[in-house]
PDB file of C-alpha atoms in Angstrom:
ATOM      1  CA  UNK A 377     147.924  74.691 332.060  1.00 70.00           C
ATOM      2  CA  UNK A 378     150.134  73.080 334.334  1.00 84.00           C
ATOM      3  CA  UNK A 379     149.911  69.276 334.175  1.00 92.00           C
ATOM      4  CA  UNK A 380     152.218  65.885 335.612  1.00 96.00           C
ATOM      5  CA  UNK A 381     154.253  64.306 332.602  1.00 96.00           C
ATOM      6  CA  UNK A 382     155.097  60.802 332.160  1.00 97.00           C
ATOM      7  CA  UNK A 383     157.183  59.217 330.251  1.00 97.00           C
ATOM      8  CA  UNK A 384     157.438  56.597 328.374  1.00 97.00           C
ATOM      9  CA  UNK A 385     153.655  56.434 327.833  1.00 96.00           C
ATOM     10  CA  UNK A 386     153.797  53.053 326.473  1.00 97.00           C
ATOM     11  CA  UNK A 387     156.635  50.450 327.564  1.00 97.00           C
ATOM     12  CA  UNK A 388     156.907  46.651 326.189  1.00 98.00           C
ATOM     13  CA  UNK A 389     159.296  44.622 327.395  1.00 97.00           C
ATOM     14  CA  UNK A 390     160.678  41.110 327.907  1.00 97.00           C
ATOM     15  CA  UNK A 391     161.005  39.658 330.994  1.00 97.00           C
ATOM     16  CA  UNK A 392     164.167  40.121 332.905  1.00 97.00           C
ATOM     17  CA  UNK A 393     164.716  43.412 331.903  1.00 97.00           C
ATOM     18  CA  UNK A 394     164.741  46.464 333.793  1.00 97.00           C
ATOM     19  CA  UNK A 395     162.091  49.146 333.260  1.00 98.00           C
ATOM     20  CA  UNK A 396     162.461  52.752 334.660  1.00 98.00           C
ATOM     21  CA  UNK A 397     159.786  54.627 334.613  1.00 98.00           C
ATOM     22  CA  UNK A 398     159.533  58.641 335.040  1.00 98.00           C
ATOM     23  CA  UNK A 399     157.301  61.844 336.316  1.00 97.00           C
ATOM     24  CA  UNK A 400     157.523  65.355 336.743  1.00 97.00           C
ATOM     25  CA  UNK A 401     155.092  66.778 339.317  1.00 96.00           C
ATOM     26  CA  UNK A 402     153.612  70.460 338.324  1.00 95.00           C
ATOM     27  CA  UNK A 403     155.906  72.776 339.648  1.00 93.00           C
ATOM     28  CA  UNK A 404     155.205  73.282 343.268  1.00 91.00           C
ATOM     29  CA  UNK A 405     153.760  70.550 344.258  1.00 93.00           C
ATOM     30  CA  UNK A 406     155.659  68.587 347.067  1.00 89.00           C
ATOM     31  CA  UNK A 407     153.683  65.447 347.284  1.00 91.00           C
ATOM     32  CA  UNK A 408     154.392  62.542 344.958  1.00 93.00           C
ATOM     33  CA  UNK A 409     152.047  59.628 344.520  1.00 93.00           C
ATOM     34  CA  UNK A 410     152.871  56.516 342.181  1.00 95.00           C
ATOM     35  CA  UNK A 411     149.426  54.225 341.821  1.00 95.00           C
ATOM     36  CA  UNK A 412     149.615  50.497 339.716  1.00 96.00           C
ATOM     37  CA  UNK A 413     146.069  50.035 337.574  1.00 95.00           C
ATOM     38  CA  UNK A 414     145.083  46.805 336.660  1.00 93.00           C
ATOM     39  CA  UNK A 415     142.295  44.890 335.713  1.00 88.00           C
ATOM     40  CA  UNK A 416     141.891  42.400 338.684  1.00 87.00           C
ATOM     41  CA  UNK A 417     143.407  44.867 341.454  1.00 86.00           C
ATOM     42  CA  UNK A 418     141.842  47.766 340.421  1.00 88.00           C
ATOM     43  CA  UNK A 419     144.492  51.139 341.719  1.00 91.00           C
ATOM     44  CA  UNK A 420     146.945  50.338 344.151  1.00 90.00           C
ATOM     45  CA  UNK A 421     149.258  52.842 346.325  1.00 90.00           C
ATOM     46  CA  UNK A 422     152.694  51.610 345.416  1.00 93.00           C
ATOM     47  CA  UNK A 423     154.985  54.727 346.857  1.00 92.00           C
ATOM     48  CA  UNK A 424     153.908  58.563 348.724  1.00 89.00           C
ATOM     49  CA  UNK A 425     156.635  60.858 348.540  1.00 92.00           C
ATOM     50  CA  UNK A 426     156.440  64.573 349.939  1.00 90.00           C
ATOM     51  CA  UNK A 427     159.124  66.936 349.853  1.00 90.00           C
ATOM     52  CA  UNK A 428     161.160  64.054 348.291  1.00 91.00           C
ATOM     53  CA  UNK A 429     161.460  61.938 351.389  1.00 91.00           C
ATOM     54  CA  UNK A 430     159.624  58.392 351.321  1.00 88.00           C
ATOM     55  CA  UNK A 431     156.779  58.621 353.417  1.00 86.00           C
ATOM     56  CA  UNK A 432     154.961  55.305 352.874  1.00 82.00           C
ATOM     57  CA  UNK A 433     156.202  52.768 350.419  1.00 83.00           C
ATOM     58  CA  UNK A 434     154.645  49.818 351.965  1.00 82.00           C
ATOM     59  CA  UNK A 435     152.595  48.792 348.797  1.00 84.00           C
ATOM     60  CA  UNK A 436     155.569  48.234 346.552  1.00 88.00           C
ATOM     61  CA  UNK A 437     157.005  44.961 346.185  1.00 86.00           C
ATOM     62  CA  UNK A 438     160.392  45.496 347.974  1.00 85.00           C
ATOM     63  CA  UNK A 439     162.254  42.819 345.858  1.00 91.00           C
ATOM     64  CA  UNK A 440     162.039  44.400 342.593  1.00 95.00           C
ATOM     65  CA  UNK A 441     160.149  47.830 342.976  1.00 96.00           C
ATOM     66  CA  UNK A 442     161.978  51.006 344.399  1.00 95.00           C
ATOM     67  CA  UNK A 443     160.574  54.370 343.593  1.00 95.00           C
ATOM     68  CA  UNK A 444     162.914  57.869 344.101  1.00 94.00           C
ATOM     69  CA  UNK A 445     162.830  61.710 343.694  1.00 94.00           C
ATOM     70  CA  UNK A 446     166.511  62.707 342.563  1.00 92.00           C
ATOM     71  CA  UNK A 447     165.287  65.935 342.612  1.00 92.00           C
ATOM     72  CA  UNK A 448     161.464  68.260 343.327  1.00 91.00           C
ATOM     73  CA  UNK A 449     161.434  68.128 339.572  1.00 94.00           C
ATOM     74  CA  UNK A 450     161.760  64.041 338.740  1.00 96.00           C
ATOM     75  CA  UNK A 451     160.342  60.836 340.119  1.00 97.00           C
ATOM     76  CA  UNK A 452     160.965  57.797 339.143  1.00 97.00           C
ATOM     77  CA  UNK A 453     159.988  53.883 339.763  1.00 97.00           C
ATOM     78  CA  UNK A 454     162.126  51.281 338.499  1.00 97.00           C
ATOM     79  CA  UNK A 455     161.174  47.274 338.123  1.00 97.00           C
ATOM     80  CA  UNK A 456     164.263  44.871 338.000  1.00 96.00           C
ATOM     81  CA  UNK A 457     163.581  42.293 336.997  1.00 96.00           C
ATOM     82  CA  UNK A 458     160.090  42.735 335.309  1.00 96.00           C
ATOM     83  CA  UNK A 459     157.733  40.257 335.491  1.00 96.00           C
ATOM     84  CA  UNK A 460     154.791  39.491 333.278  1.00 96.00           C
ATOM     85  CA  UNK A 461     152.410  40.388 336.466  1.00 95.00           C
ATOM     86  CA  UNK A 462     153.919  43.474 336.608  1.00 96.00           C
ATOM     87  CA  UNK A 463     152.325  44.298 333.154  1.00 97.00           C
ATOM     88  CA  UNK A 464     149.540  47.373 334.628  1.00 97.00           C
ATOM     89  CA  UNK A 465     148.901  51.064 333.893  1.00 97.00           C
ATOM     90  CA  UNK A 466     151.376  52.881 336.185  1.00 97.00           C
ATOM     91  CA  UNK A 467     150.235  56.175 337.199  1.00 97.00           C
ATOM     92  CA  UNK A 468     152.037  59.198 339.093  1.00 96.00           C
ATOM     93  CA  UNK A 469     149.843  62.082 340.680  1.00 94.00           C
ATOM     94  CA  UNK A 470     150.768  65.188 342.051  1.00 94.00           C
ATOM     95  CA  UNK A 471     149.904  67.305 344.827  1.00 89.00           C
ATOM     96  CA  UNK A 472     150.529  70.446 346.919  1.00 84.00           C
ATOM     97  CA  UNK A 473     149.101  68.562 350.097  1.00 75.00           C
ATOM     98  CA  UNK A 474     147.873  64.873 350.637  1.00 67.00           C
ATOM     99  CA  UNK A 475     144.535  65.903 349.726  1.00 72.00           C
ATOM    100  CA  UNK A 476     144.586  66.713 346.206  1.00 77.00           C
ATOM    101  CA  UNK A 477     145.904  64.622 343.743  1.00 86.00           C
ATOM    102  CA  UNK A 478     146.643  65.635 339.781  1.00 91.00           C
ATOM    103  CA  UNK A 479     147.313  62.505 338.269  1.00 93.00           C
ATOM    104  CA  UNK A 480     149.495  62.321 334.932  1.00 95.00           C
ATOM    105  CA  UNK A 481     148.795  60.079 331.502  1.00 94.00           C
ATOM    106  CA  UNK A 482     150.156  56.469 332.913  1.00 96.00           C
ATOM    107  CA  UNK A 483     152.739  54.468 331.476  1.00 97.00           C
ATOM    108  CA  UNK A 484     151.275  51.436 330.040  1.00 97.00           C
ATOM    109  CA  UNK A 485     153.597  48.259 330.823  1.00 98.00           C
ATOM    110  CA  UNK A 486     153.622  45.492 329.185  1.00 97.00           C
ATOM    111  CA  UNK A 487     156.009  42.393 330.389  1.00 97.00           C
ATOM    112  CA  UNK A 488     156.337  39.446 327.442  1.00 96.00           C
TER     113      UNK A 488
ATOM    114  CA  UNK B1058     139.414  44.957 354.727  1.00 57.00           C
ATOM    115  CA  UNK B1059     137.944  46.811 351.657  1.00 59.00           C
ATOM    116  CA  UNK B1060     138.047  50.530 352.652  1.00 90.00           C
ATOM    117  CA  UNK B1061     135.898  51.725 349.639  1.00 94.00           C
ATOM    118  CA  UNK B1062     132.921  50.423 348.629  1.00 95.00           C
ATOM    119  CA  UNK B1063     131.460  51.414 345.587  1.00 96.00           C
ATOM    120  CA  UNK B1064     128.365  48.581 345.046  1.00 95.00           C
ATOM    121  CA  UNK B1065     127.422  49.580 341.530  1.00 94.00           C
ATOM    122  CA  UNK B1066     129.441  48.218 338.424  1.00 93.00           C
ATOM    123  CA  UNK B1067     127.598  50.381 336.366  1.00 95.00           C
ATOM    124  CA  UNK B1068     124.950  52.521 335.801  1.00 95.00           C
ATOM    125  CA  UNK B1069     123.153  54.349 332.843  1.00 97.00           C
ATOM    126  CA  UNK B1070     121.842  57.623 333.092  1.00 97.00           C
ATOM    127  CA  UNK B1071     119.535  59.894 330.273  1.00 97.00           C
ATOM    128  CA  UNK B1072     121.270  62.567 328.789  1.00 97.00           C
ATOM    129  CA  UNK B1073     120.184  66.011 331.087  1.00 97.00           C
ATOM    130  CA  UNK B1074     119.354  63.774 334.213  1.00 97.00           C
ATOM    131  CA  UNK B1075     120.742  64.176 337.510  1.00 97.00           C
ATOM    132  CA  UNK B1076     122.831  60.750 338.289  1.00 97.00           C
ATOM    133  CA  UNK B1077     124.017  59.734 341.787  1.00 98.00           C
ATOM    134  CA  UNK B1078     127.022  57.349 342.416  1.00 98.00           C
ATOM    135  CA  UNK B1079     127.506  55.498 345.736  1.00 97.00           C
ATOM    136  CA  UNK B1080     130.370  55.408 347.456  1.00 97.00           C
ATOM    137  CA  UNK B1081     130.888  53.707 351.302  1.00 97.00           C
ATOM    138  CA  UNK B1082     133.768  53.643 353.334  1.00 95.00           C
ATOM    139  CA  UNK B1083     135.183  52.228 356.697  1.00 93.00           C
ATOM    140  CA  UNK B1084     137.715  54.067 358.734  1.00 90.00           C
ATOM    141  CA  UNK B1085     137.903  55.013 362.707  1.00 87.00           C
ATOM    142  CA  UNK B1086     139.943  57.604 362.041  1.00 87.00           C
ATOM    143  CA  UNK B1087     138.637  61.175 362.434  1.00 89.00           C
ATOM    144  CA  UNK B1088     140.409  62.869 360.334  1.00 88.00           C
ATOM    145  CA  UNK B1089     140.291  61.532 356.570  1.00 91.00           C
ATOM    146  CA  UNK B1090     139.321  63.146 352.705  1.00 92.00           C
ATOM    147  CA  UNK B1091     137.046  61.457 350.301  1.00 94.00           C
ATOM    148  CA  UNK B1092     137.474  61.870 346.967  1.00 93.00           C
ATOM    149  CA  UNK B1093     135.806  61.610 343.571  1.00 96.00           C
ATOM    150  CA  UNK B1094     137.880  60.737 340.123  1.00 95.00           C
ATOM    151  CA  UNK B1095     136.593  60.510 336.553  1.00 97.00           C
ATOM    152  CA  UNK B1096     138.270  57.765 334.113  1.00 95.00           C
ATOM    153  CA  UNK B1097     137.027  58.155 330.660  1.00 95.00           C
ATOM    154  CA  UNK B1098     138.141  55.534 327.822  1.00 93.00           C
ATOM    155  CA  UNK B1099     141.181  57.715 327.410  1.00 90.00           C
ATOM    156  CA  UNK B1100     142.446  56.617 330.130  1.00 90.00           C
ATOM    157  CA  UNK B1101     143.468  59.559 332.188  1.00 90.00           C
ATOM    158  CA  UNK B1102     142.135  60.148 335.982  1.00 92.00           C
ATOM    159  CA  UNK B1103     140.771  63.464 336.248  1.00 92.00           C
ATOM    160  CA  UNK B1104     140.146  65.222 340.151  1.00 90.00           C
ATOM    161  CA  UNK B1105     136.417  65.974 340.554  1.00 94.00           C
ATOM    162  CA  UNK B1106     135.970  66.923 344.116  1.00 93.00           C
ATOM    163  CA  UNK B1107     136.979  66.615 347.661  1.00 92.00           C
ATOM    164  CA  UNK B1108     135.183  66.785 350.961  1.00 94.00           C
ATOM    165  CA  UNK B1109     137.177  66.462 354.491  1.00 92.00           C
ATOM    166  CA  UNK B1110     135.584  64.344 357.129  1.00 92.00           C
ATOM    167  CA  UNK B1111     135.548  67.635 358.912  1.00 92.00           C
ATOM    168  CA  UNK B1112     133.916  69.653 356.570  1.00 90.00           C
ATOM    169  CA  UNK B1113     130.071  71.171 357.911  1.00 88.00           C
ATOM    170  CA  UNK B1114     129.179  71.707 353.934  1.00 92.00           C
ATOM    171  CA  UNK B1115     128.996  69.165 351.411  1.00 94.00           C
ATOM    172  CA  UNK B1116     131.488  69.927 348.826  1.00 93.00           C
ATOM    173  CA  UNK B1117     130.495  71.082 345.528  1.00 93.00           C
ATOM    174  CA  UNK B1118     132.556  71.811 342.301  1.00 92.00           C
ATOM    175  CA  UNK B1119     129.922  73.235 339.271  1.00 95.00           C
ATOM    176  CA  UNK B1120     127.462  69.739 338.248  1.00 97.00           C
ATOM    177  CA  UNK B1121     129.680  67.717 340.508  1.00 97.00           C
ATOM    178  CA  UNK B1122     128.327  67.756 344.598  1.00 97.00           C
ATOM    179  CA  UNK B1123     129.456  65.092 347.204  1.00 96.00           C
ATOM    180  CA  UNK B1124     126.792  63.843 349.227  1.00 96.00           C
ATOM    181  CA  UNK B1125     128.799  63.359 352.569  1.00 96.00           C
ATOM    182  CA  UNK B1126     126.723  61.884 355.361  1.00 95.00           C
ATOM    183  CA  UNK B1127     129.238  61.236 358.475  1.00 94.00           C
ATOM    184  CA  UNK B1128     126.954  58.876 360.101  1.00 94.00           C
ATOM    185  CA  UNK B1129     126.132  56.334 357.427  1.00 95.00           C
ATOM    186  CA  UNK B1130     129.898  56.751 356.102  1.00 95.00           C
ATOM    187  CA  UNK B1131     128.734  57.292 352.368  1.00 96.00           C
ATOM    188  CA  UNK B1132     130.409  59.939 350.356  1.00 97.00           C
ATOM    189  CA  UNK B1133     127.388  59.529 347.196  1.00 97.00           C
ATOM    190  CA  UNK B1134     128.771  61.787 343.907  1.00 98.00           C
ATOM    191  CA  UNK B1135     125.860  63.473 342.298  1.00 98.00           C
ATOM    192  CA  UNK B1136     125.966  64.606 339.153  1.00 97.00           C
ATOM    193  CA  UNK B1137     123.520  67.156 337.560  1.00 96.00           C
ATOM    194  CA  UNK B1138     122.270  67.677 334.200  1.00 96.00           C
ATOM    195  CA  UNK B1139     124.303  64.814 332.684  1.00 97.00           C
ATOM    196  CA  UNK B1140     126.341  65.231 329.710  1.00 97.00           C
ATOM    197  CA  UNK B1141     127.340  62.625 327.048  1.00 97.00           C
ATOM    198  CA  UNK B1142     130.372  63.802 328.127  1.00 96.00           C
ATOM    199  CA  UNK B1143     130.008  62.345 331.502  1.00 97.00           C
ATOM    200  CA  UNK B1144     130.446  58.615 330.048  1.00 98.00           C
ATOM    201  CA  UNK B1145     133.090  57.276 332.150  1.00 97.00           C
ATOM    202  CA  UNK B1146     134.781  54.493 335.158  1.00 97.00           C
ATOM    203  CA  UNK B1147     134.386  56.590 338.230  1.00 98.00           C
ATOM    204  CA  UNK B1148     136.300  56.122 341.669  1.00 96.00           C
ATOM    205  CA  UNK B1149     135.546  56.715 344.981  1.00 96.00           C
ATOM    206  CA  UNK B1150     138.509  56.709 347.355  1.00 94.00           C
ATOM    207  CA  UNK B1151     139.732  58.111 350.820  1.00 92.00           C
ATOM    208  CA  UNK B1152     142.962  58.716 352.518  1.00 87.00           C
ATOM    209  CA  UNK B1153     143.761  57.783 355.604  1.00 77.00           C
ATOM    210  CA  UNK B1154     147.021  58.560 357.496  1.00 72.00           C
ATOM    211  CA  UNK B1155     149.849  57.460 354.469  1.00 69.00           C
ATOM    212  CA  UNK B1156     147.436  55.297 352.912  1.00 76.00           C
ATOM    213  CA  UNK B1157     145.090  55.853 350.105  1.00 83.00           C
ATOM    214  CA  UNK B1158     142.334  53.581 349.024  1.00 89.00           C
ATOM    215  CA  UNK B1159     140.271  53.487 345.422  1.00 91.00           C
ATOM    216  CA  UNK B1160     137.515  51.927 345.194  1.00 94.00           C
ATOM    217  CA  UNK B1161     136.441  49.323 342.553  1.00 93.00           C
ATOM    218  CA  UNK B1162     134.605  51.996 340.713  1.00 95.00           C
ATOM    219  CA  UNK B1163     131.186  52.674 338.614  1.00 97.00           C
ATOM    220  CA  UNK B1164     130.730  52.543 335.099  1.00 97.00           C
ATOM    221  CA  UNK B1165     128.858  55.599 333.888  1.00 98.00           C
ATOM    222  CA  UNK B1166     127.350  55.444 330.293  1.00 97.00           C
ATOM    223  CA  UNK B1167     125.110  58.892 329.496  1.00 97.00           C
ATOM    224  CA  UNK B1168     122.223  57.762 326.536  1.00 97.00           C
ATOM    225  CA  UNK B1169     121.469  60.289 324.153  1.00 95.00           C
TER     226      UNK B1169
END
């Protein structure tokens, strides 16, 4: 049963520090979603990748945010510096086309 | 401008009854998918069903059918025969060109 993996699942941190954040899409898929989940915001768009290129990143803080696909098989969002706002469910999805999405576990961030 | 509109925080529903779930949205483009996630407590978002704005059938996936009327721009989920199972956030949301919008979702709870 192929599923999306993320790792970690659970992240605390202090503010200031770098967080990285990773997913592997289910084999085949070529579209690459990363969502933010929080209480007052609800699920935001942060980053759309397909076939590894950027396609639409225009929900991510630019500053501190940048999202990549080294390769089909990893994607990964970093935060430097974290902020306590940042602190938010973080949630990759994969697809073979726009219109499905298989969304993995979330990493749960916490900021201190 | 909210793209999604889902108006009810939550709803309660007796175990074996059907259940349906608004969902709104606003878009002028033609082309566009609407689609239905589940959230239980776990946290995970799990893919229920999609319907294209160019679809002739509304879409249906087992106790799970999409209620897709073009003109009013509603995309209701209805759910059949309801499960305790079924207890769950659930989200409405719709792509449109890169973008992809959630709604605020509905708060199922199944009674016994």
């Amino acid at each position: 049963d192929a599923r999306v993996t993320q790792t970690p699942r659970d992240k605390v941190t202090e503010m200031g520090q770098e967080v990285t954040m990773r997913c592997q899409p289910i084999l085949g898929h070529n579209t690459v979603f990363w969502y933010r989940q929080t209480m007052m915001q609800g699920l935001e768009l942060l980053a759309y990748f397909r076939n590894r290129a950027p396609l639409d990143d225009s929900g991510m803080p630019k500053d501190r945010f940048s999202a990549e696909m080294p390769d089909a098989t990893l994607a990964t969002l970093k935060i430097q510096p974290s902020e306590p706002r940042d602190s938010a469910v973080y949630f990759c999805a994969s697809g073979e086309t726009r219109n499905e999405q298989f969304f993995g576990p979330g990493t749960r961030l916490t900021v201190l | 401008a909210q793209k999604i509109t889902q108006t009810q925080p939550g709803m309660f529903v007796q175990e074996k009854e059907a259940v349906t779930l608004d969902c709104t949205y606003d878009t002028s483009d033609p082309s566009y998918g609407l689609f239905w996630y589940k959230q239980p407590s776990s946290g995970e978002m799990i893919f229920l069903i999609y319907q294209g704005s160019y679809d002739q059938q509304n879409a249906t996936e087992g106790r799970y059918s999409l209620n897709f009327q073009k003109a009013r721009k509603s995309a209701n989920l209805v759910i059949s025969a309801s499960q305790l199972g079924d207890s769950a956030m659930y989200f409405c949301a719709m792509t449109g060109g890169n973008q992809f919008y959630f709604g605020t979702g509905t708060s199922l709870t199944v009674i016994p």
